Structure formats: structure tokens, C-alpha cells
Amino acid sequence: MSFLQQTDKLFLKGKALGILTHFFILILCYTVYRIGFFAFNAHSFSEVGVSEFLSLAFNGYRFDIAAICMLNLLFFFLYALPINNYKVKWYTIVLKVLFIVPNVLMM
């Protein structure tokens, strides 16, 4: 395997790791919000026990995953482009705005 092929593999692995990191940060945020919502509104959910809440939260992950994927589709696409534009300042600013603004608005 040539040096160029090895560097391309590492470059793509780094991008995949970056996308997964962003994705799991969002999953963690959605989980914290779900737990906080349940805690602050526990009086309204007096009939829901912890085991039932965990079951509902687990089923809610399907919705969260679909929502995160649809909301961040453009960001994931631009982040995964096989070009090295990360040294260009405006490109990194666009990526940050595409990640932060839609996700803050949806939370």
C-alpha cells in the first residue's frame, strides 16, 4: 500500500470519527434534555415509573436519531467531503454555524 493510500485512509477515518463525535454529542444532549424534562415535570408524570421512563426513553432514541440525521444532513455532507478545506477559515466557520444554529434552535 502506498503512502498516499495510507494517508487517504487515515483522513477518511478521521472524518468518520469527527462525524460520530458530533452525532454522539447531540445524542447526549437530547438525553440530558429528556431527563431534565422528566425531572422538572415529574408531577405531571406521577403514573410513570422509572422502568417505564427508561422504556420510553429507549424508544425515543429512534426519533432522536432520525431527527439528528435529517437536521444535520447538510453539515454531515460538507464535513465528509473528501477535500481538505479545514485550513480555510470561512469553511470552518460555515461548518460551525451549520452545526450549532440548527441544533440550538431544535433544542
PDB file of C-alpha atoms in Angstrom:
ATOM      1  CA  MET A   1       0.000   0.000   0.000  1.00  0.00           C
ATOM      2  CA  SER A   2       1.427   3.344  -0.984  1.00  0.00           C
ATOM      3  CA  PHE A   3       1.900   6.279   1.341  1.00  0.00           C
ATOM      4  CA  LEU A   4      -0.865   8.202  -0.429  1.00  0.00           C
ATOM      5  CA  GLN A   5      -3.364   5.401   0.074  1.00  0.00           C
ATOM      6  CA  GLN A   6      -2.446   5.163   3.767  1.00  0.00           C
ATOM      7  CA  THR A   7      -2.892   8.902   4.300  1.00  0.00           C
ATOM      8  CA  ASP A   8      -6.244   8.812   2.474  1.00  0.00           C
ATOM      9  CA  LYS A   9      -7.441   6.027   4.797  1.00  0.00           C
ATOM     10  CA  LEU A  10      -6.374   7.968   7.874  1.00  0.00           C
ATOM     11  CA  PHE A  11      -8.021  11.117   6.520  1.00  0.00           C
ATOM     12  CA  LEU A  12     -11.336   9.307   5.965  1.00  0.00           C
ATOM     13  CA  LYS A  13     -11.148   7.605   9.372  1.00  0.00           C
ATOM     14  CA  GLY A  14     -10.616  10.998  10.975  1.00  0.00           C
ATOM     15  CA  LYS A  15     -13.669  12.427   9.217  1.00  0.00           C
ATOM     16  CA  ALA A  16     -15.805   9.439  10.207  1.00  0.00           C
ATOM     17  CA  LEU A  17     -14.642   9.803  13.791  1.00  0.00           C
ATOM     18  CA  GLY A  18     -15.477  13.515  13.685  1.00  0.00           C
ATOM     19  CA  ILE A  19     -18.994  12.874  12.394  1.00  0.00           C
ATOM     20  CA  LEU A  20     -19.587  10.179  15.025  1.00  0.00           C
ATOM     21  CA  THR A  21     -18.295  12.502  17.742  1.00  0.00           C
ATOM     22  CA  HIS A  22     -20.721  15.255  16.720  1.00  0.00           C
ATOM     23  CA  PHE A  23     -23.541  12.721  16.497  1.00  0.00           C
ATOM     24  CA  PHE A  24     -22.926  11.297  19.978  1.00  0.00           C
ATOM     25  CA  ILE A  25     -22.612  14.778  21.479  1.00  0.00           C
ATOM     26  CA  LEU A  26     -26.103  15.500  20.147  1.00  0.00           C
ATOM     27  CA  ILE A  27     -27.455  12.187  21.457  1.00  0.00           C
ATOM     28  CA  LEU A  28     -26.012  13.032  24.877  1.00  0.00           C
ATOM     29  CA  CYS A  29     -27.617  16.496  24.799  1.00  0.00           C
ATOM     30  CA  TYR A  30     -31.006  15.072  23.820  1.00  0.00           C
ATOM     31  CA  THR A  31     -30.741  12.527  26.649  1.00  0.00           C
ATOM     32  CA  VAL A  32     -29.908  15.218  29.205  1.00  0.00           C
ATOM     33  CA  TYR A  33     -32.856  17.301  27.993  1.00  0.00           C
ATOM     34  CA  ARG A  34     -35.189  14.310  28.190  1.00  0.00           C
ATOM     35  CA  ILE A  35     -34.107  13.526  31.763  1.00  0.00           C
ATOM     36  CA  GLY A  36     -34.381  17.199  32.729  1.00  0.00           C
ATOM     37  CA  PHE A  37     -37.837  17.483  31.196  1.00  0.00           C
ATOM     38  CA  PHE A  38     -38.966  14.415  33.101  1.00  0.00           C
ATOM     39  CA  ALA A  39     -37.424  15.654  36.363  1.00  0.00           C
ATOM     40  CA  PHE A  40     -38.941  19.149  36.169  1.00  0.00           C
ATOM     41  CA  ASN A  41     -42.356  17.813  35.166  1.00  0.00           C
ATOM     42  CA  ALA A  42     -42.409  14.729  37.383  1.00  0.00           C
ATOM     43  CA  HIS A  43     -45.669  15.889  38.977  1.00  0.00           C
ATOM     44  CA  SER A  44     -47.347  15.541  35.587  1.00  0.00           C
ATOM     45  CA  PHE A  45     -45.915  12.068  35.102  1.00  0.00           C
ATOM     46  CA  SER A  46     -46.793  10.648  38.507  1.00  0.00           C
ATOM     47  CA  GLU A  47     -48.030   7.396  36.962  1.00  0.00           C
ATOM     48  CA  VAL A  48     -44.808   6.814  35.015  1.00  0.00           C
ATOM     49  CA  GLY A  49     -42.213   4.802  36.913  1.00  0.00           C
ATOM     50  CA  VAL A  50     -38.507   4.698  36.304  1.00  0.00           C
ATOM     51  CA  SER A  51     -38.649   1.455  34.320  1.00  0.00           C
ATOM     52  CA  GLU A  52     -41.428   2.815  32.105  1.00  0.00           C
ATOM     53  CA  PHE A  53     -39.488   6.063  31.638  1.00  0.00           C
ATOM     54  CA  LEU A  54     -36.402   4.104  30.573  1.00  0.00           C
ATOM     55  CA  SER A  55     -38.529   2.145  28.106  1.00  0.00           C
ATOM     56  CA  LEU A  56     -39.989   5.354  26.689  1.00  0.00           C
ATOM     57  CA  ALA A  57     -36.540   6.975  26.553  1.00  0.00           C
ATOM     58  CA  PHE A  58     -35.126   3.982  24.684  1.00  0.00           C
ATOM     59  CA  ASN A  59     -37.937   4.199  22.132  1.00  0.00           C
ATOM     60  CA  GLY A  60     -37.381   7.949  21.914  1.00  0.00           C
ATOM     61  CA  TYR A  61     -33.842   7.344  20.651  1.00  0.00           C
ATOM     62  CA  ARG A  62     -35.249   6.213  17.314  1.00  0.00           C
ATOM     63  CA  PHE A  63     -36.927   9.585  16.909  1.00  0.00           C
ATOM     64  CA  ASP A  64     -33.813  11.414  18.124  1.00  0.00           C
ATOM     65  CA  ILE A  65     -31.560   9.578  15.669  1.00  0.00           C
ATOM     66  CA  ALA A  66     -33.900  10.321  12.755  1.00  0.00           C
ATOM     67  CA  ALA A  67     -34.253  13.987  13.773  1.00  0.00           C
ATOM     68  CA  ILE A  68     -30.487  14.445  14.200  1.00  0.00           C
ATOM     69  CA  CYS A  69     -29.775  12.846  10.829  1.00  0.00           C
ATOM     70  CA  MET A  70     -32.321  14.966   8.980  1.00  0.00           C
ATOM     71  CA  LEU A  71     -31.386  18.179  10.774  1.00  0.00           C
ATOM     72  CA  ASN A  72     -27.646  17.744  10.223  1.00  0.00           C
ATOM     73  CA  LEU A  73     -27.653  16.217   6.759  1.00  0.00           C
ATOM     74  CA  LEU A  74     -26.020  19.248   5.125  1.00  0.00           C
ATOM     75  CA  PHE A  75     -23.430  19.521   7.897  1.00  0.00           C
ATOM     76  CA  PHE A  76     -22.546  15.806   7.661  1.00  0.00           C
ATOM     77  CA  PHE A  77     -22.287  16.060   3.876  1.00  0.00           C
ATOM     78  CA  LEU A  78     -20.000  19.109   3.926  1.00  0.00           C
ATOM     79  CA  TYR A  79     -17.931  17.649   6.756  1.00  0.00           C
ATOM     80  CA  ALA A  80     -17.417  14.385   4.878  1.00  0.00           C
ATOM     81  CA  LEU A  81     -16.347  15.912   1.576  1.00  0.00           C
ATOM     82  CA  PRO A  82     -13.024  14.363   0.568  1.00  0.00           C
ATOM     83  CA  ILE A  83     -11.259  17.702   0.355  1.00  0.00           C
ATOM     84  CA  ASN A  84      -9.038  19.382   2.889  1.00  0.00           C
ATOM     85  CA  ASN A  85     -10.746  22.740   3.402  1.00  0.00           C
ATOM     86  CA  TYR A  86     -10.295  22.736   7.171  1.00  0.00           C
ATOM     87  CA  LYS A  87      -7.420  25.165   6.912  1.00  0.00           C
ATOM     88  CA  VAL A  88      -9.673  27.726   5.207  1.00  0.00           C
ATOM     89  CA  LYS A  89     -11.183  29.873   7.942  1.00  0.00           C
ATOM     90  CA  TRP A  90     -14.524  30.618   6.254  1.00  0.00           C
ATOM     91  CA  TYR A  91     -15.159  26.902   5.646  1.00  0.00           C
ATOM     92  CA  THR A  92     -14.706  26.036   9.313  1.00  0.00           C
ATOM     93  CA  ILE A  93     -16.961  28.947  10.288  1.00  0.00           C
ATOM     94  CA  VAL A  94     -19.669  27.716   7.898  1.00  0.00           C
ATOM     95  CA  LEU A  95     -19.393  24.202   9.372  1.00  0.00           C
ATOM     96  CA  LYS A  96     -19.659  25.526  12.928  1.00  0.00           C
ATOM     97  CA  VAL A  97     -22.699  27.648  12.061  1.00  0.00           C
ATOM     98  CA  LEU A  98     -24.343  24.714  10.245  1.00  0.00           C
ATOM     99  CA  PHE A  99     -23.843  22.564  13.320  1.00  0.00           C
ATOM    100  CA  ILE A 100     -24.659  24.984  16.121  1.00  0.00           C
ATOM    101  CA  VAL A 101     -27.567  27.083  14.807  1.00  0.00           C
ATOM    102  CA  PRO A 102     -29.998  24.327  13.739  1.00  0.00           C
ATOM    103  CA  ASN A 103     -29.267  22.216  16.798  1.00  0.00           C
ATOM    104  CA  VAL A 104     -29.705  25.075  19.240  1.00  0.00           C
ATOM    105  CA  LEU A 105     -32.994  26.011  17.575  1.00  0.00           C
ATOM    106  CA  MET A 106     -34.272  22.423  17.793  1.00  0.00           C
ATOM    107  CA  MET A 107     -33.389  22.028  21.458  1.00  0.00           C
TER     108      MET A 107
END
